[in-house]
Coordinates of C-alpha atoms in Angstrom, one line a residue:
X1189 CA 137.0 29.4 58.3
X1190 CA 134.7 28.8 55.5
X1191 CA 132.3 27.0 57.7
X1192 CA 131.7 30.3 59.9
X1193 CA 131.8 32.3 56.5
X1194 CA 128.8 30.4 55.2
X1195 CA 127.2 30.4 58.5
X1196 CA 127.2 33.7 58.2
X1197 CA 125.8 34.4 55.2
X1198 CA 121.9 35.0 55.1
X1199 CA 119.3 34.0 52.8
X1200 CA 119.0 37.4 51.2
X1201 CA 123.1 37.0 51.3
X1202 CA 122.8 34.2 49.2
X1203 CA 120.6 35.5 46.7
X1204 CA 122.2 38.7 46.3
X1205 CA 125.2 37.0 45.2
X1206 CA 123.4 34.6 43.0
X1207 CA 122.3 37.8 41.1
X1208 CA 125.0 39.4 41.2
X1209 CA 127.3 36.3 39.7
X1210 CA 124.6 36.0 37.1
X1211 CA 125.0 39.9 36.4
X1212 CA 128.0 39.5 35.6
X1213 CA 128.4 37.0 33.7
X1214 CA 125.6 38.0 31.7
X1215 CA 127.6 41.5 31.0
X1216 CA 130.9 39.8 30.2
X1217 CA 128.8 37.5 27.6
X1218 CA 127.3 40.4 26.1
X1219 CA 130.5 42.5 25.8
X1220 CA 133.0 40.2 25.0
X1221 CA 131.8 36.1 23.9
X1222 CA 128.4 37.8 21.9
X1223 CA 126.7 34.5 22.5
X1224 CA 122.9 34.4 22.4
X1225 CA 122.0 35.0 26.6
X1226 CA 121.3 31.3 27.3
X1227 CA 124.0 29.9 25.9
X1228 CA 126.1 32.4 27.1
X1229 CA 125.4 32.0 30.8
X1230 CA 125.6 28.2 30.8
X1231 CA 128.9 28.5 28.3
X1232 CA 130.0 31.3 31.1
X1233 CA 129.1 29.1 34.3
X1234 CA 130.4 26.3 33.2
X1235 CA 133.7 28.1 33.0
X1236 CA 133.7 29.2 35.6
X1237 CA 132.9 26.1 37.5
X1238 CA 135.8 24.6 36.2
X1239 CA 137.9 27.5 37.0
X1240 CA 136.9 27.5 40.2
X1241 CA 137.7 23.8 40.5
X1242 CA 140.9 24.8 39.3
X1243 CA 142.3 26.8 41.7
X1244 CA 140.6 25.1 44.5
X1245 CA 142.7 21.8 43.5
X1246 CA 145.9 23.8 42.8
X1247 CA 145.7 26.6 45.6
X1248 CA 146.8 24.9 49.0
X1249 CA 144.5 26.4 52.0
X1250 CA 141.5 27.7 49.5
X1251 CA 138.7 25.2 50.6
X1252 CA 136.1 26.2 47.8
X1253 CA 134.1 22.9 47.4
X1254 CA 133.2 23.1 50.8
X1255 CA 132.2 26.9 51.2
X1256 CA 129.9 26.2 48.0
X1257 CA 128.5 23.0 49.8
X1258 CA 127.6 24.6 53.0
X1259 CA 126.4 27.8 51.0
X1260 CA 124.1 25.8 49.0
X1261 CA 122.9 23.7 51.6
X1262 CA 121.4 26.4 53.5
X1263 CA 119.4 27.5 50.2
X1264 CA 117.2 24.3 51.0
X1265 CA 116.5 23.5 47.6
X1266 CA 113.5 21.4 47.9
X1267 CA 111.9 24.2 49.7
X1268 CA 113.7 27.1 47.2
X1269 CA 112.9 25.8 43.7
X1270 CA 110.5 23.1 43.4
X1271 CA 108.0 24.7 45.8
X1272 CA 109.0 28.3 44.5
X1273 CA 110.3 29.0 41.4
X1274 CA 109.0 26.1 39.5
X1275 CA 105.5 28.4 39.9
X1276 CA 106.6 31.3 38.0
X1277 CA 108.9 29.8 35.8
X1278 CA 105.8 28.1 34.7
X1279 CA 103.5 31.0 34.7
X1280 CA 105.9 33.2 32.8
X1281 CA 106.1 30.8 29.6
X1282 CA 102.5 29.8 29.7
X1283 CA 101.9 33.6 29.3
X1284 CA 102.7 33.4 26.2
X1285 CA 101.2 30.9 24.5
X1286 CA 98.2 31.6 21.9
X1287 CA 95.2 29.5 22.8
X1288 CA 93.5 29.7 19.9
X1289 CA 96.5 28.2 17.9
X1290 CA 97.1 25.7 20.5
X1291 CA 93.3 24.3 20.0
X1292 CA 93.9 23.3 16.3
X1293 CA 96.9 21.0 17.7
X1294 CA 95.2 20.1 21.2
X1295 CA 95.8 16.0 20.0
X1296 CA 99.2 15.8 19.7
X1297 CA 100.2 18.5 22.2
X1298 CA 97.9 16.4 24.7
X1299 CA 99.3 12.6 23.6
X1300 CA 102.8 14.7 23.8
X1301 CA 102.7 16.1 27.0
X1302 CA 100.9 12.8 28.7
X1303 CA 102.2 9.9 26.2
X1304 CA 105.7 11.1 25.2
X1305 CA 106.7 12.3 28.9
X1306 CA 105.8 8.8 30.2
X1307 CA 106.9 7.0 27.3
X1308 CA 110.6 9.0 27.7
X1309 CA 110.5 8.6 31.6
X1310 CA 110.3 4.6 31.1
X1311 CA 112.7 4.4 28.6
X1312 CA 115.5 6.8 29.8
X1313 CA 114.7 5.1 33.5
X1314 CA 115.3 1.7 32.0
X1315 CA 118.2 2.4 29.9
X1316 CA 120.0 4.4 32.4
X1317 CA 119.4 1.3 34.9
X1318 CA 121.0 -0.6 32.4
X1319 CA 124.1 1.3 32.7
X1320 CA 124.2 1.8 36.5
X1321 CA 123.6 -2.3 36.2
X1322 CA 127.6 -1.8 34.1
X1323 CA 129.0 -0.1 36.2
X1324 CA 128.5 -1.4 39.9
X1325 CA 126.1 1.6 40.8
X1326 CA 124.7 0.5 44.0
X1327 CA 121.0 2.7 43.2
X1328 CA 117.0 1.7 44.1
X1329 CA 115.9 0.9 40.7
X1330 CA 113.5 3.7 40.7
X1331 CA 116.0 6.6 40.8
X1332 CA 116.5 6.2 37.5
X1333 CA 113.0 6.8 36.4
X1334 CA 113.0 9.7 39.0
X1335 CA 116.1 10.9 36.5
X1336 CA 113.9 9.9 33.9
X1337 CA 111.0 11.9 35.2
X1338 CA 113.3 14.8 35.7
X1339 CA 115.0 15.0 32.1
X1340 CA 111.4 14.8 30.5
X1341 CA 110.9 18.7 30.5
X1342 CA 111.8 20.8 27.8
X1343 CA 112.1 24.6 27.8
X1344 CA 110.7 26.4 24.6
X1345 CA 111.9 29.9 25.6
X1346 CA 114.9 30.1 23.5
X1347 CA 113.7 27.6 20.7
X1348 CA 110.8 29.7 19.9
X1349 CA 113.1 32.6 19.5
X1350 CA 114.6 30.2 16.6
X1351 CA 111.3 29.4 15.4
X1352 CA 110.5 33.2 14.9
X1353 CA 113.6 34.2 13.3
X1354 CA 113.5 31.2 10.6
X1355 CA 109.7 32.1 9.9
X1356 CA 108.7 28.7 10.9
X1357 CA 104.7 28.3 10.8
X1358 CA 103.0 29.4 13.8
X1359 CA 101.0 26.5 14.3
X1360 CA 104.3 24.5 15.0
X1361 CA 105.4 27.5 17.1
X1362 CA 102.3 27.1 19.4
X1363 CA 103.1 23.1 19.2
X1364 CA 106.1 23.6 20.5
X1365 CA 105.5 26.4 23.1
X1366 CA 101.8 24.5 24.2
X1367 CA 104.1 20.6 24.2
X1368 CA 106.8 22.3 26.9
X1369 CA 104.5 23.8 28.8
X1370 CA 101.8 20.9 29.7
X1371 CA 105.1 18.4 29.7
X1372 CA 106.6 20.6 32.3
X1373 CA 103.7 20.3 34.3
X1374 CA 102.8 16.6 33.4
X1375 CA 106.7 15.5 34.2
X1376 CA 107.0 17.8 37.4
X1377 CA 103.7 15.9 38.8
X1378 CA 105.5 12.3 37.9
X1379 CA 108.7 13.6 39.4
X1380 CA 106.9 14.3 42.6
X1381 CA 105.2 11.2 42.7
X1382 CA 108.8 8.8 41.6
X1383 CA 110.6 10.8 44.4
X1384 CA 108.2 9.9 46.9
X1385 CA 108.2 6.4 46.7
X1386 CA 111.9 6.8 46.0
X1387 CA 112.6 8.8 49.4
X1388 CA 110.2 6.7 51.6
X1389 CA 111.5 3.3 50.2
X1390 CA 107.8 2.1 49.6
X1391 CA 107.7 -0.2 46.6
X1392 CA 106.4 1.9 43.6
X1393 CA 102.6 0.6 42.5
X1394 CA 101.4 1.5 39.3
X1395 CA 98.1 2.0 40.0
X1396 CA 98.6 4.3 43.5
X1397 CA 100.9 6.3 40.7
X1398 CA 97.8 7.2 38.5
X1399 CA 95.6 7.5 41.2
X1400 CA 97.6 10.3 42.9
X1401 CA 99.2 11.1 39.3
X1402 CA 95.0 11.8 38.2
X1403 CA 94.2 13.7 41.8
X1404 CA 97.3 15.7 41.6
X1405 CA 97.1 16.5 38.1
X1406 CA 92.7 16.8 37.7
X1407 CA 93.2 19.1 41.1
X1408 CA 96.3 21.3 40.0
X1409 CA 94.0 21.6 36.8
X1410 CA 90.9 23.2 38.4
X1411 CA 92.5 25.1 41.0
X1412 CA 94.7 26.6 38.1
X1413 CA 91.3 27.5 36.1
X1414 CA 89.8 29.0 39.2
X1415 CA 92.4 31.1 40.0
X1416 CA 93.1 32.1 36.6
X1417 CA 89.7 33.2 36.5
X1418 CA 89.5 35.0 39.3
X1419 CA 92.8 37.1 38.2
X1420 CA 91.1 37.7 35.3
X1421 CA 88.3 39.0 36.6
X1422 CA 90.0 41.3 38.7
X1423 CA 92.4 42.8 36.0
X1424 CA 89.2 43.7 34.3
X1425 CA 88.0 45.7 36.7
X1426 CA 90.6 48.2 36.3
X1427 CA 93.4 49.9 34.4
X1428 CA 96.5 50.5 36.8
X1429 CA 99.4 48.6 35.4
X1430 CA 100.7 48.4 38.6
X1431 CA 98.7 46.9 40.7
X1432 CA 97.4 44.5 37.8
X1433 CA 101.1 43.0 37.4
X1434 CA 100.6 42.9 41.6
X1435 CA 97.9 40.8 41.0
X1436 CA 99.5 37.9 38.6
X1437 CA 102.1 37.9 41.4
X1438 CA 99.5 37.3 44.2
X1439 CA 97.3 34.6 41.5
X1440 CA 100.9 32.3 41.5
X1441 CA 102.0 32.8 45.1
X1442 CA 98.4 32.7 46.0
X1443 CA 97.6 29.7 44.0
X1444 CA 100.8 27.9 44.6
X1445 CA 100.7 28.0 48.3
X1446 CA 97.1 26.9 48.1
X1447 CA 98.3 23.8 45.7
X1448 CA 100.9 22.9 48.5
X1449 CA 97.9 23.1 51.5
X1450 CA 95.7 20.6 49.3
X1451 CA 98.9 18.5 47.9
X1452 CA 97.7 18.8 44.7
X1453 CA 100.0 19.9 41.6
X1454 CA 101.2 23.4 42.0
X1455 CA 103.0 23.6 38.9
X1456 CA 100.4 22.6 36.9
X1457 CA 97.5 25.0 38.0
X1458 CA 100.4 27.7 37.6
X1459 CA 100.5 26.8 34.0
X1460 CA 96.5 26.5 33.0
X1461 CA 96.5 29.5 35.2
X1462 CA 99.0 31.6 33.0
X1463 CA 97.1 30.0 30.2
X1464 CA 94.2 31.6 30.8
X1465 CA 95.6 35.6 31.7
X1466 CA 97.6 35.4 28.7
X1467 CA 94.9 34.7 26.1
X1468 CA 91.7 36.3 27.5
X1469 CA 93.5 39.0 30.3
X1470 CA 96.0 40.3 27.4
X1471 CA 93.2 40.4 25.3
X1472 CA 90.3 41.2 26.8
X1473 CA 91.2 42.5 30.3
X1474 CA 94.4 45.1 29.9
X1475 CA 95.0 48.2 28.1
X1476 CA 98.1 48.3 26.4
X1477 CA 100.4 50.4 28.5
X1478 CA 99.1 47.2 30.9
X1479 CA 99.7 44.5 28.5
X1480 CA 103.8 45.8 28.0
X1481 CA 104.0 46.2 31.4
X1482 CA 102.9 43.1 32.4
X1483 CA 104.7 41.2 29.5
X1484 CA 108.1 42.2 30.2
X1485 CA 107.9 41.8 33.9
X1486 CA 107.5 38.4 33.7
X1487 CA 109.8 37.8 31.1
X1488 CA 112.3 39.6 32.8
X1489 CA 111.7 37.4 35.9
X1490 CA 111.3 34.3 33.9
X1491 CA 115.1 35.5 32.5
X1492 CA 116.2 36.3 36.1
X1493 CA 114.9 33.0 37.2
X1494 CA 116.7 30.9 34.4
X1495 CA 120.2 32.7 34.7
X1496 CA 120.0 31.6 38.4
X1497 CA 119.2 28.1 37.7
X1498 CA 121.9 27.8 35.3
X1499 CA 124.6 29.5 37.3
X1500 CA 123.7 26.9 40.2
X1501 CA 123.8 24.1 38.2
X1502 CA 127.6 25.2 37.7
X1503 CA 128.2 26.0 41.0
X1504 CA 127.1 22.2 42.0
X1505 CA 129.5 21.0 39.4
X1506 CA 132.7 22.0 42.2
X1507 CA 131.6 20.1 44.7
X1508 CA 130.9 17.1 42.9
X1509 CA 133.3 14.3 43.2
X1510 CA 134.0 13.8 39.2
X1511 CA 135.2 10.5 38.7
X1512 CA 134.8 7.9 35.9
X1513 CA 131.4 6.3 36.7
X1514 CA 130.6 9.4 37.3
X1515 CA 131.4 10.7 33.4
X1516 CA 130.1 7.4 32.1
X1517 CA 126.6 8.0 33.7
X1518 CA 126.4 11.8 32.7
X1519 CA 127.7 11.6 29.1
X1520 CA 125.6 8.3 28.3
X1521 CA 122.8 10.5 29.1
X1522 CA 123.0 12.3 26.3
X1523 CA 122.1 10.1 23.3
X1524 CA 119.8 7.9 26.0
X1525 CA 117.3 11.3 26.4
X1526 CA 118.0 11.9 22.4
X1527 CA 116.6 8.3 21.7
X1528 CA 113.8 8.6 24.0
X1529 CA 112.1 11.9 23.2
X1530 CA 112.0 11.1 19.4
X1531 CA 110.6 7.6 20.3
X1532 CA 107.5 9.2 22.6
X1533 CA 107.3 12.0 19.5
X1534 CA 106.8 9.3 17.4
X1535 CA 104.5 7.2 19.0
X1536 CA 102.4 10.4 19.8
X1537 CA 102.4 11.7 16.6
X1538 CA 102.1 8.9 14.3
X1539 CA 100.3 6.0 15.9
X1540 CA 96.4 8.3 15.7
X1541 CA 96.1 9.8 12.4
X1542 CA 94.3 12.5 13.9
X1543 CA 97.3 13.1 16.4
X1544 CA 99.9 14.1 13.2
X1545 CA 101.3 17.1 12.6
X1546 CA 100.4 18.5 9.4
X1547 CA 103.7 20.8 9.3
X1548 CA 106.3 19.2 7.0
X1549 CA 109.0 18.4 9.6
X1550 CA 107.7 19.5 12.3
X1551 CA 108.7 16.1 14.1
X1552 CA 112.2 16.7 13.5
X1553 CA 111.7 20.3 14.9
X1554 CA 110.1 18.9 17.8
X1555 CA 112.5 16.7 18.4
X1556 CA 116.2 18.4 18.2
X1557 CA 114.0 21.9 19.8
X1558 CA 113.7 19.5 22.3
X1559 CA 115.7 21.3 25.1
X1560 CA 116.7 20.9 28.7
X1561 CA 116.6 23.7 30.7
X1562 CA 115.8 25.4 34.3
X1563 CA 113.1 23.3 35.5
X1564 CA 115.0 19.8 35.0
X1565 CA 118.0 21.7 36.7
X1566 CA 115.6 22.9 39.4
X1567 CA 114.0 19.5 39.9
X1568 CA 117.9 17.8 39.9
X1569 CA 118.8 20.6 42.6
X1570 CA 115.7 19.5 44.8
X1571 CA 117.0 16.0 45.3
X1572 CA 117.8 15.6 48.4
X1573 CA 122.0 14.9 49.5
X1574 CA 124.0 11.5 48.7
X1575 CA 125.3 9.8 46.4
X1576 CA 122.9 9.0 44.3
X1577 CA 121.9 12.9 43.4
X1578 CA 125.7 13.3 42.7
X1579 CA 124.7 11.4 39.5
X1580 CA 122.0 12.3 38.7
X1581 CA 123.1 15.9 38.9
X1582 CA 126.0 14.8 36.5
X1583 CA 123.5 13.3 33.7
X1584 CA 121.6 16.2 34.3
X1585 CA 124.5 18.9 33.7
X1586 CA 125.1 17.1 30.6
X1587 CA 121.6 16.8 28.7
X1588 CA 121.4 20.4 29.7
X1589 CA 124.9 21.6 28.3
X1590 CA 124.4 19.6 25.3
X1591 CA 120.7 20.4 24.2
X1592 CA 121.8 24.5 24.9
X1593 CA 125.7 24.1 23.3
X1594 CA 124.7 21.6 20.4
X1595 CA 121.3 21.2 20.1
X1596 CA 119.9 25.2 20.1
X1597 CA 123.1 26.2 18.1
X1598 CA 121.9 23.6 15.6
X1599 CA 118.5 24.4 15.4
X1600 CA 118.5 26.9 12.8
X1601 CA 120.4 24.4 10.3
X1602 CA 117.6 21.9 10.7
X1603 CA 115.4 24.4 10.0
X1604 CA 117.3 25.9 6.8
X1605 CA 117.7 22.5 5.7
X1606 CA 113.7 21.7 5.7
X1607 CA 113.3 25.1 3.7
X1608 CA 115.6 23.4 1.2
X1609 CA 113.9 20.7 1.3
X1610 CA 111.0 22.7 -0.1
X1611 CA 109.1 21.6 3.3
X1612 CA 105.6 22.9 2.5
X1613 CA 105.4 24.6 5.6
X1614 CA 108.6 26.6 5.4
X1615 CA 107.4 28.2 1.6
X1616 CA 103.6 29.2 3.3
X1617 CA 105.3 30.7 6.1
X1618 CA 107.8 32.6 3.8
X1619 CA 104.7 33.8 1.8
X1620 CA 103.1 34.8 4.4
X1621 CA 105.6 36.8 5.5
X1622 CA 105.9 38.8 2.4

């Protein structure tokens, strides 16, 4: 019965009840738990996975786990969200950060982005190899630097809303915001690279890994500034809000699809791309009726996007088999990623004196704002089926439950606590603000 219900189903089935599910959830958070939307919707689909697996396991002749299995299998992720959503997920937050800030902390954000996202791929890799070493997992070694590649990522959308509200110095913003964004791009490019050799069974050379890593990276890079460029033109030429927010959607599908044709980073040149509309096309290219419009359309979609992502990520937790390796892997996960990230913030920040942070704290901020989000749960989804992405998904679900549940709660302590620290850049930011 189920299999003939999923059959049924087509794609734009499957995405209208996607949004739908998310809608929902997103109105009972608001009306009734009144936790910020993030949290909310991962607090919300994580309940209702486990309801769900609930009454699946109690409710003889309901088949759940294998209605959700054959629903998302025909969503073909790999085809879905790494060669889809990934782009504007990308775009949208790059959209929003300030250039001109960014340039006074080009170093770090640079050794951050390059240094730290290598730095935490090896180590998370190596220490989660460890583990699957303990417990009898059966994996090619370099699955878990593929996890490690995927977990690199961190989302700034709902950190910098932290930032903002606890007057936090907007150089560190632009840190922050400018660090996710090129580590996004940097990781997604390594990912790409660790899950080919992983899928074809090659053994992994280090230096065919920075020779594509460089050509997929150098071309995403220019194909990002050229079509940037050419959006920008094109938004100058005119003041119909419109057909200008038409035209960022044609710059990412455009650009993407013409990433995939030269196999060269599409993620990437969707970020330099957004890069470049949102400093000089805000500025220089759109009225303001334009620059609203434009604004909140993509942050609407970047929401839209994000409360999809999250609400899959639940709906693969009922057809996971949960068992104790399983729980060991995923939870381990946790204070592995923790270890690593402030170990590559460290050794980007600190080992070049021109590389540090002048913001008093700022690598603490960095480091517990460092959050998981919707593209490590997108590249986790794109794995393709076995065993092996059963785990991964598991460690995955974790680091992402715990940096949104723990970490972003948290934040504004850590922050509180600097100011009482009488962190410098806490009392110039509070001055300012007067």
């Amino acid at each position: 019965m189920h299999e003939e219900t999923a059959s049924a189903l087509s794609a734009f089935d499957i995405a209208a009840l996607l949004v739908v599910a998310s809608a929902l959830l997103g109105w009972f958070n608001h009306h009734f738990v009144r936790l910020p939307h993030v949290i909310g919707l991962t607090v919300m689909g994580a309940i209702a996975a486990i309801g769900l697996m609930i009454v699946d396991a109690l409710v003889p002749g309901i088949t759940l786990d294998n209605w959700v299995a054959d629903t998302l299998e025909q969503m073909n992720f790999t085809e879905t969200l790494l060669q889809g959503m990934l782009s504007f997920l990308l775009f949208a937050g790059a959209l929003h950060v300030d250039l001109d800030r960014l340039k006074v902390a080009w170093l770090p954000v640079l050794l951050l982005s390059t240094v730290g996202v290598i730095i935490s791929t090896v180590l998370v890799g190596l220490a989660m190899w460890g583990i699957g070493s303990m417990i009898g997992l059966a994996f090619a070694p370099i699955w878990y630097f593929v996890f490690g590649a995927l977990i690199a990522p961190t989302d700034p959308v709902s950190v910098l809303g932290v930032l903002k509200e606890e007057n936090v110095p907007q150089s560190l913003q632009s840190a922050v915001a400018g660090e996710s964004l090129f580590n996004d791009g940097v990781g997604i490019v390594v990912f790409i690279i660790l899950l080919g050799a992983a899928v074809s069974g090659n053994e992994f050379s280090f230096i065919e890994g920075a020779e594509l890593f460089a050509l997929e990276a150098g071309g995403g890079i220019l194909v990002g500034l050229v079509t940037g460029y050419l959006g920008y033109r094109a938004l100058a030429g005119m003041d119909e809000y419109t057909l200008e927010v038409l035209i960022t959607l044609a710059v990412v599908m455009g650009g993407y699809a013409l990433c995939s044709q030269l196999h060269i980073s599409g993620p990437l040149a969707m970020a330099v791309a957004g890069l470049l509309i949102g400093n000089h096309g805000v500025t220089y290219a759109m009225s303001d009726v334009t620059r609203d419009y434009l604004l909140k359309f993509w942050e609407l979609l970047d929401e839209l996007l994000n409360s999809v992502l999250f609400l899959l990520i639940g709906l693969e937790m009922i057809v996971l088999t949960v068992g104790g390796n399983v729980l060991i892997f995923g939870l381990l996960a946790i204070p592995l990623t923790l270890v690593a990230r402030a170990i590559g913030i460290f050794v980007s920040t600190k080992t070049i004196p021109a590389a540090r942070l002048q913001d008093k704290g700022a690598g603490r901020v960095l480091w517990w704002g460092g959050l998981r989000g919707g593209i490590s749960i997108a590249l986790a989804l794109s794995l393709p089926p076995g065993e092996t992405r059963d785990f991964i998904l598991a460690a995955t679900f974790a680091a992402v439950l715990f940096s949104v549940l723990v970490q972003r709660a948290t934040l504004g302590r850590l922050i509180e606590k600097l100011k009482d620290d009488h962190a410098p850049a806490v009392e110039e930011s509070a001055q300012a603000v007067r």
